[in-house]
């Protein structure tokens, strides 16, 4: 199926003071996942359905010693195996994971990106702090080399946090809005919320939206040194999940069938766990605000894909938030049990887990679910979506 | 000296040494030590805050800028963001309690987030191995904490979003905040950016050949690069109705913005794409090029940036573009905060009636005829509409348009 990404009746060159305001409902028309559990939306759907785990032996993955022998990582992942050797040799791991996620999402959507619409197609990616390993390695060079400036200029762009989004745009020649959101645990939902604004305001017609986190000795030790007291916590992981997001009304008018519609995304900031103002109550309000915006009653929510991770003070905030808004009956999808604690990629992987549930199950068509995220710094967020199974639409090819 | 007094002095010396990252013996009351450290007010506040905490006493000076977030818990860049936000809110005159109770949030731009924290962790890695890193530093790594620090400092319960689109990030942040207000998602927003100087970025720019040896002289024929800078910039945004109703001093109105991506090269600017970004910003603001009275340039002072920026300006504005100057000649390149400082300079230009200069300007560049860089001294003028340019690694172009309130 073909679709243009230009809003009907609006020439991109016409003066548009305060661009057209769409209603903010987003359609997800395709997605891609790169995770220790599976790579690709279909593969991820199968793996989630089979209840598999992505936990892997990671000893020997790096020269540096690791705090734990197992992680939700991909020891064999090489970007060149997926995208070829040409142009990929200097990519850091975050960039590789994100670019592959974007590529898979583009393959999965029925939106065709051509020279006619690539100015209005862009990327919004969430991160914690970019490739922490690339940055720390670069920083290390200034300390251990004979002279502090004997660093490799070619690797310098890898230290900026927008490297993954910038390289992905270059790879796919997407000249529309290109944004990077440093959101940590909230990154997936923040990216979605940012994209919602861009599309609602008419600044872009289609955006690859998602988030990414890499596994490295740094992320493993940072987590271990902070949280080792919580023995049951989800082990650290890595991955990316990217969604092709468009204006829902435009997709509907074109007779296209989305995988899901994101009806609302809300976020707020409260105290860190245990401090005032209570983030649990904040999350409950945030979920209720999102439901109201979505026009959905709490009782209609079938599932919540939460970010619970086995760290009690954080889980307590999330549990109270979800229960406060949705009660105790709602079904919890705990994606971190299968894909690990992927930090900034977590929210997007939670959303992917819900889409995986819909993808092969027509009986779930139209069901409403919620994604929730909380951070150690007191940020909370919630998204409301309605999903459908795949297979209702003719394949683009 | 009594033994107790001696002991107190030792304790104080230890606190100062820890904050300044020097050996206690190096601390003297005279000479180079004082010169080296006297300008660092944030560290001074942190020292006072630690003394406050240790002796459980109240030192008002410890809280002059930050009233809520404790400097010991946050990285340098988050503190820049929170301090700038605090100053912006004080300048706005808004009632603190009203602000905290409202739908209010922050959007903060950055290039390298908590770069000094990562540097500190890297030093620990080099010296003790990753198993020896300090957990509290690890907790400070997420760049999301920049906007979090702003919300915590001001008690805001709305969204806190950190945009890490490198050196145009503050313009992204300002654009997002503008939309949040315009759509009614938020009643008040803090928009700005923050970054800290760090060794690796300095080294990286040096190796790219982008650092000048002497002065930063944008648009000059002999310009030779950037000087790295740091700091925090913040603007307080609300609707015109709200500002008028409470009798606020209004510096400027945000008219709109434009974003696009070169999708061509990670570090080399693309004039065609930059020109398109300007057109997007003009369209969104409902203006035409002829309406723009002044351009606050990205103007890094590298040969490539200024040439490409001038080329894009001529492409959009014609052979006689409006005056275009670079405040980076005075502030250095503050990275993710840069377009935030640019927005502030633009707002001041509109409010006070002047054009900020490009300092260190000596020789016109024959390669960019028609460019008026407002050389060396600010110029009295009455600009009505100002364009604030921001470009970045990754081809992330972002331009905001500010105007005088009609």
XYZ file of N, CA and C in Angstrom, chain A residues 195-390:
588
model
N 7.060 13.301 19.997
C 6.600 13.025 18.633
C 5.136 13.441 18.472
N 4.350 13.173 19.503
C 2.935 13.540 19.471
C 2.796 15.041 19.232
N 3.616 15.827 19.917
C 3.561 17.275 19.737
C 3.951 17.677 18.320
N 5.012 17.060 17.804
C 5.488 17.423 16.471
C 4.439 17.109 15.406
N 3.791 15.967 15.541
C 2.794 15.566 14.548
C 1.509 16.359 14.721
N 1.119 16.545 15.962
C -0.080 17.323 16.248
C 0.033 18.745 15.676
N 1.228 19.328 15.782
C 1.427 20.693 15.311
C 1.688 20.762 13.807
N 1.741 19.580 13.178
C 1.926 19.572 11.730
C 3.359 19.792 11.278
N 4.334 19.660 12.176
C 5.739 19.879 11.806
C 6.316 18.667 11.081
N 5.699 17.522 11.303
C 6.159 16.290 10.657
C 4.935 15.446 10.357
N 5.054 14.570 9.367
C 3.944 13.688 9.042
C 4.176 12.271 9.543
N 5.420 11.872 9.610
C 5.729 10.522 10.093
C 7.066 10.567 10.828
N 7.128 9.894 11.959
C 8.360 9.897 12.752
C 8.678 8.483 13.218
N 9.955 8.122 13.089
C 10.428 6.893 13.724
C 10.697 7.242 15.176
N 9.919 6.660 16.069
C 9.982 7.035 17.480
C 10.362 5.821 18.307
N 11.328 5.968 19.163
C 11.706 4.844 20.017
C 12.821 5.234 20.955
N 13.469 4.229 21.513
C 14.578 4.520 22.412
C 15.548 3.349 22.412
N 16.739 3.638 22.912
C 17.846 2.689 22.777
C 18.715 2.697 24.033
N 19.249 1.548 24.365
C 20.259 1.451 25.435
C 21.228 0.345 25.066
N 22.504 0.597 25.289
C 23.514 -0.426 25.009
C 23.967 -1.073 26.309
N 24.448 -2.321 26.201
C 25.076 -2.992 27.335
C 26.582 -2.799 27.226
N 27.207 -2.453 28.344
C 28.655 -2.271 28.359
C 29.130 -2.542 29.778
N 30.433 -2.715 29.968
C 30.926 -2.871 31.348
C 30.514 -1.682 32.210
N 30.422 -0.497 31.571
C 30.033 0.701 32.314
C 28.616 0.584 32.852
N 27.661 0.287 31.953
C 26.267 0.222 32.402
C 26.093 -0.913 33.411
N 26.839 -2.022 33.198
C 26.729 -3.151 34.128
C 27.234 -2.763 35.521
N 28.387 -2.114 35.561
C 28.936 -1.732 36.867
C 28.159 -0.593 37.512
N 27.695 0.375 36.698
C 26.907 1.482 37.264
C 25.678 0.903 37.981
N 25.012 -0.044 37.338
C 23.810 -0.637 37.941
C 24.184 -1.468 39.162
N 25.251 -2.253 39.030
C 25.658 -3.130 40.130
C 26.040 -2.326 41.370
N 26.816 -1.265 41.171
C 27.278 -0.471 42.307
C 26.122 0.269 42.979
N 25.068 0.534 42.229
C 23.933 1.261 42.824
C 22.895 0.334 43.446
N 22.695 -0.830 42.833
C 21.501 -1.606 43.179
C 21.780 -3.038 43.613
N 23.040 -3.401 43.909
C 23.333 -4.816 44.140
C 22.579 -5.390 45.342
N 22.116 -4.517 46.241
C 21.383 -5.031 47.406
C 20.056 -5.695 47.008
N 19.516 -5.332 45.841
C 18.247 -5.916 45.407
C 18.538 -7.149 44.570
N 18.614 -8.286 45.218
C 19.090 -9.489 44.529
C 18.138 -9.978 43.445
N 16.847 -9.715 43.632
C 15.886 -10.194 42.642
C 15.662 -9.247 41.486
N 16.452 -8.174 41.412
C 16.207 -7.160 40.375
C 16.481 -7.740 38.994
N 15.840 -7.144 37.994
C 16.091 -7.560 36.610
C 17.528 -7.242 36.255
N 18.217 -8.212 35.646
C 19.596 -7.976 35.219
C 19.616 -6.918 34.118
N 20.743 -6.258 33.996
C 20.872 -5.205 33.002
C 20.774 -5.784 31.593
N 20.231 -4.998 30.688
C 20.095 -5.461 29.315
C 20.401 -4.365 28.318
N 20.138 -4.669 27.069
C 20.333 -3.690 26.005
C 19.297 -3.936 24.913
N 19.126 -2.942 24.087
C 18.211 -3.117 22.966
C 17.663 -1.799 22.465
N 16.818 -1.919 21.462
C 16.095 -0.752 20.967
C 14.727 -1.213 20.488
N 13.777 -0.324 20.556
C 12.470 -0.557 19.943
C 12.073 0.755 19.286
N 11.690 0.672 18.020
C 11.373 1.871 17.242
C 10.032 1.666 16.539
N 9.196 2.688 16.556
C 7.842 2.612 15.992
C 7.664 3.672 14.913
N 7.069 3.306 13.806
C 6.702 4.313 12.810
C 5.382 4.915 13.239
N 5.420 6.213 13.517
C 4.282 6.900 14.113
C 3.777 7.973 13.147
N 2.476 8.005 12.936
C 1.873 8.993 12.033
C 0.594 9.552 12.655
N 0.047 10.591 12.024
C -1.224 11.136 12.490
C -2.331 10.097 12.248
N -3.047 9.740 13.309
C -3.993 8.628 13.226
C -5.131 8.909 12.238
N -5.637 10.143 12.261
C -6.765 10.465 11.381
C -6.356 10.343 9.912
N -5.140 10.792 9.600
C -4.648 10.706 8.223
C -4.532 9.248 7.785
N -4.050 8.406 8.675
C -3.912 6.976 8.367
C -5.289 6.357 8.137
N -6.230 6.710 9.000
C -7.601 6.177 8.858
C -8.233 6.623 7.546
N -8.074 7.932 7.243
C -8.683 8.466 6.017
C -8.130 7.781 4.771
N -6.860 7.358 4.864
C -6.244 6.688 3.715
C -6.650 5.220 3.641
N -7.473 4.779 4.592
C -7.914 3.392 4.606
C -6.829 2.422 5.045
N -5.800 2.957 5.680
C -4.719 2.090 6.148
C -5.040 1.578 7.552
N -4.468 0.410 7.868
C -4.765 -0.228 9.152
C -3.541 -0.185 10.058
N -3.580 0.599 11.115
C -2.413 0.663 11.995
C -2.349 -0.535 12.944
N -1.164 -0.757 13.509
C -1.013 -1.780 14.556
C -1.621 -1.300 15.869
N -1.570 -0.009 16.069
C -2.111 0.550 17.313
C -2.319 2.044 17.144
N -3.159 2.601 17.996
C -3.267 4.048 18.097
C -2.868 4.458 19.504
N -1.955 5.412 19.575
C -1.563 5.955 20.876
C -2.507 7.111 21.162
N -3.374 6.928 22.143
C -4.444 7.885 22.396
C -4.008 9.042 23.281
N -3.033 8.779 24.143
C -2.556 9.842 25.034
C -1.211 9.451 25.622
N -0.391 10.453 25.906
C 0.869 10.256 26.641
C 0.992 11.414 27.629
N 1.129 11.103 28.891
C 1.238 12.152 29.903
C 2.471 11.897 30.766
N 3.028 12.958 31.333
C 4.224 12.821 32.174
C 4.181 13.850 33.288
N 4.877 13.548 34.380
C 4.938 14.473 35.503
C 6.197 14.266 36.316
N 6.462 15.182 37.237
C 7.675 15.120 38.047
C 7.321 15.284 39.522
N 7.756 14.342 40.326
C 7.457 14.380 41.757
C 8.743 14.120 42.531
N 8.640 13.758 43.800
C 9.849 13.488 44.567
C 10.404 12.113 44.218
N 11.706 11.892 44.472
C 12.250 10.538 44.328
C 11.524 9.610 45.299
N 11.555 8.281 45.069
C 10.849 7.343 45.938
C 11.103 7.631 47.424
N 10.023 7.681 48.176
C 10.151 7.918 49.610
C 10.171 9.384 50.001
N 10.224 10.265 49.003
C 10.249 11.687 49.315
C 8.983 12.354 48.778
N 8.690 13.508 49.333
C 7.496 14.247 48.950
C 7.816 15.193 47.784
N 6.893 15.483 46.889
C 5.559 14.903 46.753
C 5.612 13.466 46.206
N 4.662 12.670 46.665
C 4.672 11.236 46.395
C 4.491 10.911 44.907
N 5.488 10.233 44.358
C 5.443 9.895 42.932
C 4.400 8.818 42.633
N 4.053 7.984 43.626
C 3.018 6.968 43.422
C 1.678 7.621 43.131
N 1.352 8.607 43.958
C 0.127 9.363 43.741
C 0.221 10.136 42.428
N 1.411 10.645 42.161
C 1.652 11.380 40.920
C 1.400 10.506 39.704
N 1.876 9.252 39.770
C 1.673 8.345 38.639
C 0.183 8.028 38.465
N -0.509 7.809 39.581
C -1.949 7.537 39.490
C -2.659 8.695 38.784
N -2.323 9.916 39.162
C -2.928 11.092 38.519
C -2.573 11.163 37.042
N -1.340 10.802 36.771
C -0.844 10.843 35.396
C -1.610 9.838 34.524
N -1.817 8.620 35.043
C -2.571 7.590 34.304
C -4.014 8.066 34.095
N -4.616 8.614 35.131
C -6.006 9.064 35.025
C -6.150 10.219 34.041
N -5.157 11.121 34.053
C -5.156 12.238 33.108
C -5.062 11.704 31.672
N -4.189 10.717 31.488
C -4.011 10.136 30.151
C -5.296 9.438 29.695
N -5.948 8.717 30.610
C -7.196 8.024 30.262
C -8.281 9.023 29.891
N -8.340 10.100 30.645
C -9.346 11.127 30.378
C -9.125 11.713 28.991
N -7.869 12.024 28.723
C -7.527 12.582 27.415
C -7.882 11.594 26.292
N -7.709 10.293 26.606
C -7.972 9.253 25.611
C -9.463 8.955 25.482
N -10.254 9.460 26.421
C -11.679 9.157 26.413
C -11.963 7.710 26.776
N -11.172 7.170 27.686
C -11.296 5.759 28.065
C -11.530 5.676 29.574
N -12.422 4.779 29.984
C -12.667 4.568 31.416
C -11.600 3.619 31.970
N -11.195 3.812 33.232
C -10.203 2.899 33.832
C -10.608 1.427 33.702
N -11.920 1.163 33.786
C -12.374 -0.231 33.730
C -12.180 -0.866 32.353
N -11.974 -0.039 31.335
C -11.776 -0.563 29.979
C -10.346 -1.037 29.738
N -9.434 -0.722 30.674
C -8.028 -1.053 30.449
C -7.795 -2.529 30.736
N -7.323 -3.239 29.708
C -7.120 -4.670 29.832
C -5.759 -5.003 30.460
N -4.728 -4.301 30.046
C -3.374 -4.645 30.493
C -2.560 -3.391 30.743
N -1.603 -3.510 31.649
C -0.638 -2.437 31.847
C 0.759 -3.029 31.719
N 1.536 -2.455 30.811
C 2.939 -2.874 30.663
C 3.766 -1.940 31.527
N 4.095 -2.423 32.714
C 4.773 -1.566 33.681
C 6.275 -1.788 33.607
N 6.988 -0.887 34.278
C 8.451 -0.958 34.249
C 9.033 -1.588 35.492
N 8.226 -2.336 36.226
C 8.714 -2.927 37.470
C 9.990 -3.738 37.234
N 10.947 -3.586 38.160
C 12.288 -4.076 37.875
C 12.927 -4.822 39.034
N 12.178 -5.007 40.147
C 12.763 -5.729 41.270
C 13.539 -4.851 42.238
N 13.491 -3.536 42.038
C 14.064 -2.609 43.022
C 12.882 -2.044 43.804
N 12.768 -2.475 45.075
C 11.524 -2.284 45.826
C 11.006 -0.842 45.877
N 11.840 0.150 46.180
C 11.280 1.508 46.297
C 10.674 2.010 44.981
N 11.288 1.628 43.857
C 10.750 2.037 42.550
C 9.488 1.259 42.217
N 9.527 -0.054 42.464
C 8.348 -0.884 42.182
C 7.154 -0.447 43.018
N 7.450 -0.015 44.241
C 6.385 0.431 45.137
C 5.676 1.651 44.551
N 6.450 2.586 44.019
C 5.865 3.775 43.390
C 4.967 3.353 42.231
N 5.470 2.457 41.400
C 4.726 2.073 40.198
C 3.461 1.284 40.556
N 3.611 0.353 41.531
C 2.462 -0.460 41.935
C 1.354 0.426 42.503
N 1.728 1.360 43.367
C 0.719 2.240 43.957
C 0.092 3.141 42.904
N 0.907 3.574 41.953
C 0.392 4.420 40.871
C -0.626 3.686 40.019
N -0.273 2.458 39.648
C -1.162 1.662 38.792
C -2.428 1.291 39.558
N -2.255 0.838 40.793
C -3.435 0.448 41.585
C -4.338 1.644 41.856
N -3.717 2.791 42.117
C -4.487 4.004 42.401
C -5.377 4.393 41.224
N -4.924 4.116 40.019
C -5.697 4.516 38.834
C -6.529 3.378 38.264
N -6.000 2.166 38.314
C -6.627 1.060 37.572
C -7.084 -0.088 38.469
N -6.845 0.011 39.768
C -7.246 -1.064 40.668
C -6.278 -2.235 40.611
N -6.672 -3.339 41.241
C -5.757 -4.476 41.375
C -6.021 -5.577 40.349
N -7.091 -5.428 39.560
C -7.482 -6.523 38.656
C -6.753 -6.495 37.315
N -6.239 -5.331 36.967
C -5.645 -5.182 35.631
C -4.443 -6.128 35.472
N -4.307 -6.639 34.243
C -3.253 -7.615 33.967
C -1.908 -6.910 33.792
N -0.890 -7.332 34.536
C 0.439 -6.715 34.438
C 1.311 -7.459 33.435
N 1.814 -6.740 32.467
C 2.805 -7.294 31.537
C 4.160 -6.768 32.002
N 5.014 -7.669 32.465
C 6.311 -7.227 32.998
C 7.419 -7.593 31.999
N 7.623 -6.703 31.055
C 8.549 -6.992 29.951
C 9.974 -7.201 30.433
N 10.329 -6.577 31.552
C 11.715 -6.685 32.022
C 12.086 -8.116 32.413
N 11.060 -8.942 32.666
C 11.348 -10.353 32.958
C 11.908 -11.065 31.726
N 11.588 -10.564 30.541
C 12.046 -11.213 29.298
C 13.196 -10.484 28.630
N 13.227 -9.149 28.770
C 14.244 -8.367 28.046
C 15.235 -7.671 28.970
N 15.013 -7.797 30.289
C 15.944 -7.209 31.238
C 15.702 -5.732 31.476
N 16.581 -5.157 32.307
C 16.490 -3.732 32.625
C 17.268 -2.964 31.560
N 16.544 -2.493 30.568
C 17.202 -1.805 29.442
C 17.112 -0.284 29.574
N 16.947 0.218 30.782
C 17.015 1.654 31.079
C 16.198 2.481 30.086
N 16.877 3.274 29.257
C 16.126 4.172 28.372
C 15.354 3.416 27.293
N 15.739 2.180 26.987
C 14.974 1.410 26.000
C 13.759 0.743 26.638
N 13.682 0.770 27.978
C 12.669 -0.013 28.688
C 11.241 0.334 28.254
N 10.889 1.621 28.279
C 9.519 2.017 27.971
C 9.098 1.574 26.574
N 10.020 1.702 25.617
C 9.696 1.293 24.238
C 9.544 -0.216 24.144
N 10.373 -0.959 24.876
C 10.249 -2.420 24.859
C 8.955 -2.864 25.540
N 8.521 -2.120 26.570
C 7.230 -2.418 27.199
C 6.097 -2.231 26.185
N 6.182 -1.132 25.434
C 5.177 -0.880 24.403
C 5.227 -1.983 23.341
N 6.433 -2.394 22.965
C 6.585 -3.463 21.968
C 5.961 -4.768 22.473
N 6.089 -5.022 23.773
C 5.509 -6.248 24.337
C 3.994 -6.249 24.174
N 3.379 -5.061 24.348
C 1.924 -4.973 24.150
C 1.564 -5.183 22.679
N 2.344 -4.574 21.787
C 2.071 -4.735 20.361
C 2.257 -6.184 19.929
N 3.231 -6.863 20.554
C 3.447 -8.284 20.252
C 2.210 -9.087 20.632
N 1.576 -8.707 21.754
C 0.353 -9.386 22.175
C -0.755 -9.239 21.152
N -0.842 -8.063 20.550
C -1.886 -7.811 19.549
C -1.588 -8.469 18.205
N -0.316 -8.498 17.862
C 0.089 -8.798 16.477
C -0.487 -10.121 15.954
N -0.492 -11.146 16.820
C -0.980 -12.442 16.346
C -2.323 -12.847 16.940
N -3.011 -11.902 17.577
C -4.228 -12.276 18.323
C -5.419 -11.390 17.957
N -6.176 -11.773 16.912
C -7.337 -10.976 16.495
C -8.350 -10.799 17.629
N -8.416 -11.765 18.541
C -9.417 -11.657 19.618
C -9.133 -10.471 20.547
N -7.914 -9.908 20.472
C -7.598 -8.748 21.309
C -7.839 -7.423 20.582
N -8.339 -7.476 19.354
C -8.540 -6.243 18.573
C -9.348 -5.214 19.346
N -8.845 -3.993 19.359
C -9.556 -2.900 20.005
C -9.334 -2.795 21.491
N -8.593 -3.750 22.065
C -8.348 -3.694 23.507
C -7.444 -2.505 23.849
N -7.676 -1.955 25.042
C -6.917 -0.783 25.491
C -5.887 -1.207 26.520
N -4.672 -0.713 26.377
C -3.652 -0.967 27.400
C -2.904 0.313 27.734
N -2.133 0.210 28.798
C -1.403 1.362 29.331
C 0.059 0.967 29.492
N 0.958 1.896 29.196
C 2.379 1.718 29.507
C 2.727 2.701 30.611
N 3.428 2.228 31.651
C 3.855 3.148 32.702
C 5.366 3.087 32.891
N 5.954 4.223 33.270
C 7.382 4.288 33.588
C 7.577 5.195 34.795
N 8.549 4.836 35.645
C 8.936 5.717 36.748
C 10.461 5.760 36.813
N 11.001 6.877 37.268
C 12.456 6.977 37.382
C 12.858 7.227 38.828
N 14.126 6.949 39.119
C 14.659 7.158 40.470
C 14.667 8.638 40.837
N 14.542 9.509 39.833
C 14.562 10.949 40.092
C 13.168 11.543 40.245
N 12.137 10.697 40.238
C 10.787 11.180 40.498
C 9.954 11.475 39.265
N 10.479 11.153 38.084
C 9.677 11.332 36.875
C 8.722 10.155 36.718
N 7.507 10.439 36.263
C 6.543 9.377 35.986
C 5.895 9.657 34.642
N 5.446 8.597 33.973
C 4.776 8.784 32.690
C 3.840 7.641 32.389
N 2.862 7.915 31.530
C 1.903 6.883 31.131
C 1.418 7.147 29.713
N 1.278 6.079 28.949
C 0.694 6.165 27.610
C -0.504 5.233 27.543
N -1.517 5.629 26.766
C -2.704 4.798 26.563
C -2.784 4.436 25.086
N -2.943 3.138 24.804
C -3.047 2.751 23.404
C -4.111 1.685 23.184
N -4.551 1.642 21.921
C -5.541 0.661 21.490
C -4.904 -0.103 20.334
N -4.902 -1.448 20.416
C -4.164 -2.224 19.418
C -5.030 -3.150 18.592
N -4.467 -3.562 17.464
C -5.133 -4.523 16.572
C -4.121 -5.545 16.075
N -4.621 -6.640 15.525
C -3.685 -7.648 15.034
C -3.170 -7.279 13.647
N -2.072 -7.862 13.292
C -1.480 -7.665 11.964
C -2.126 -8.673 11.018
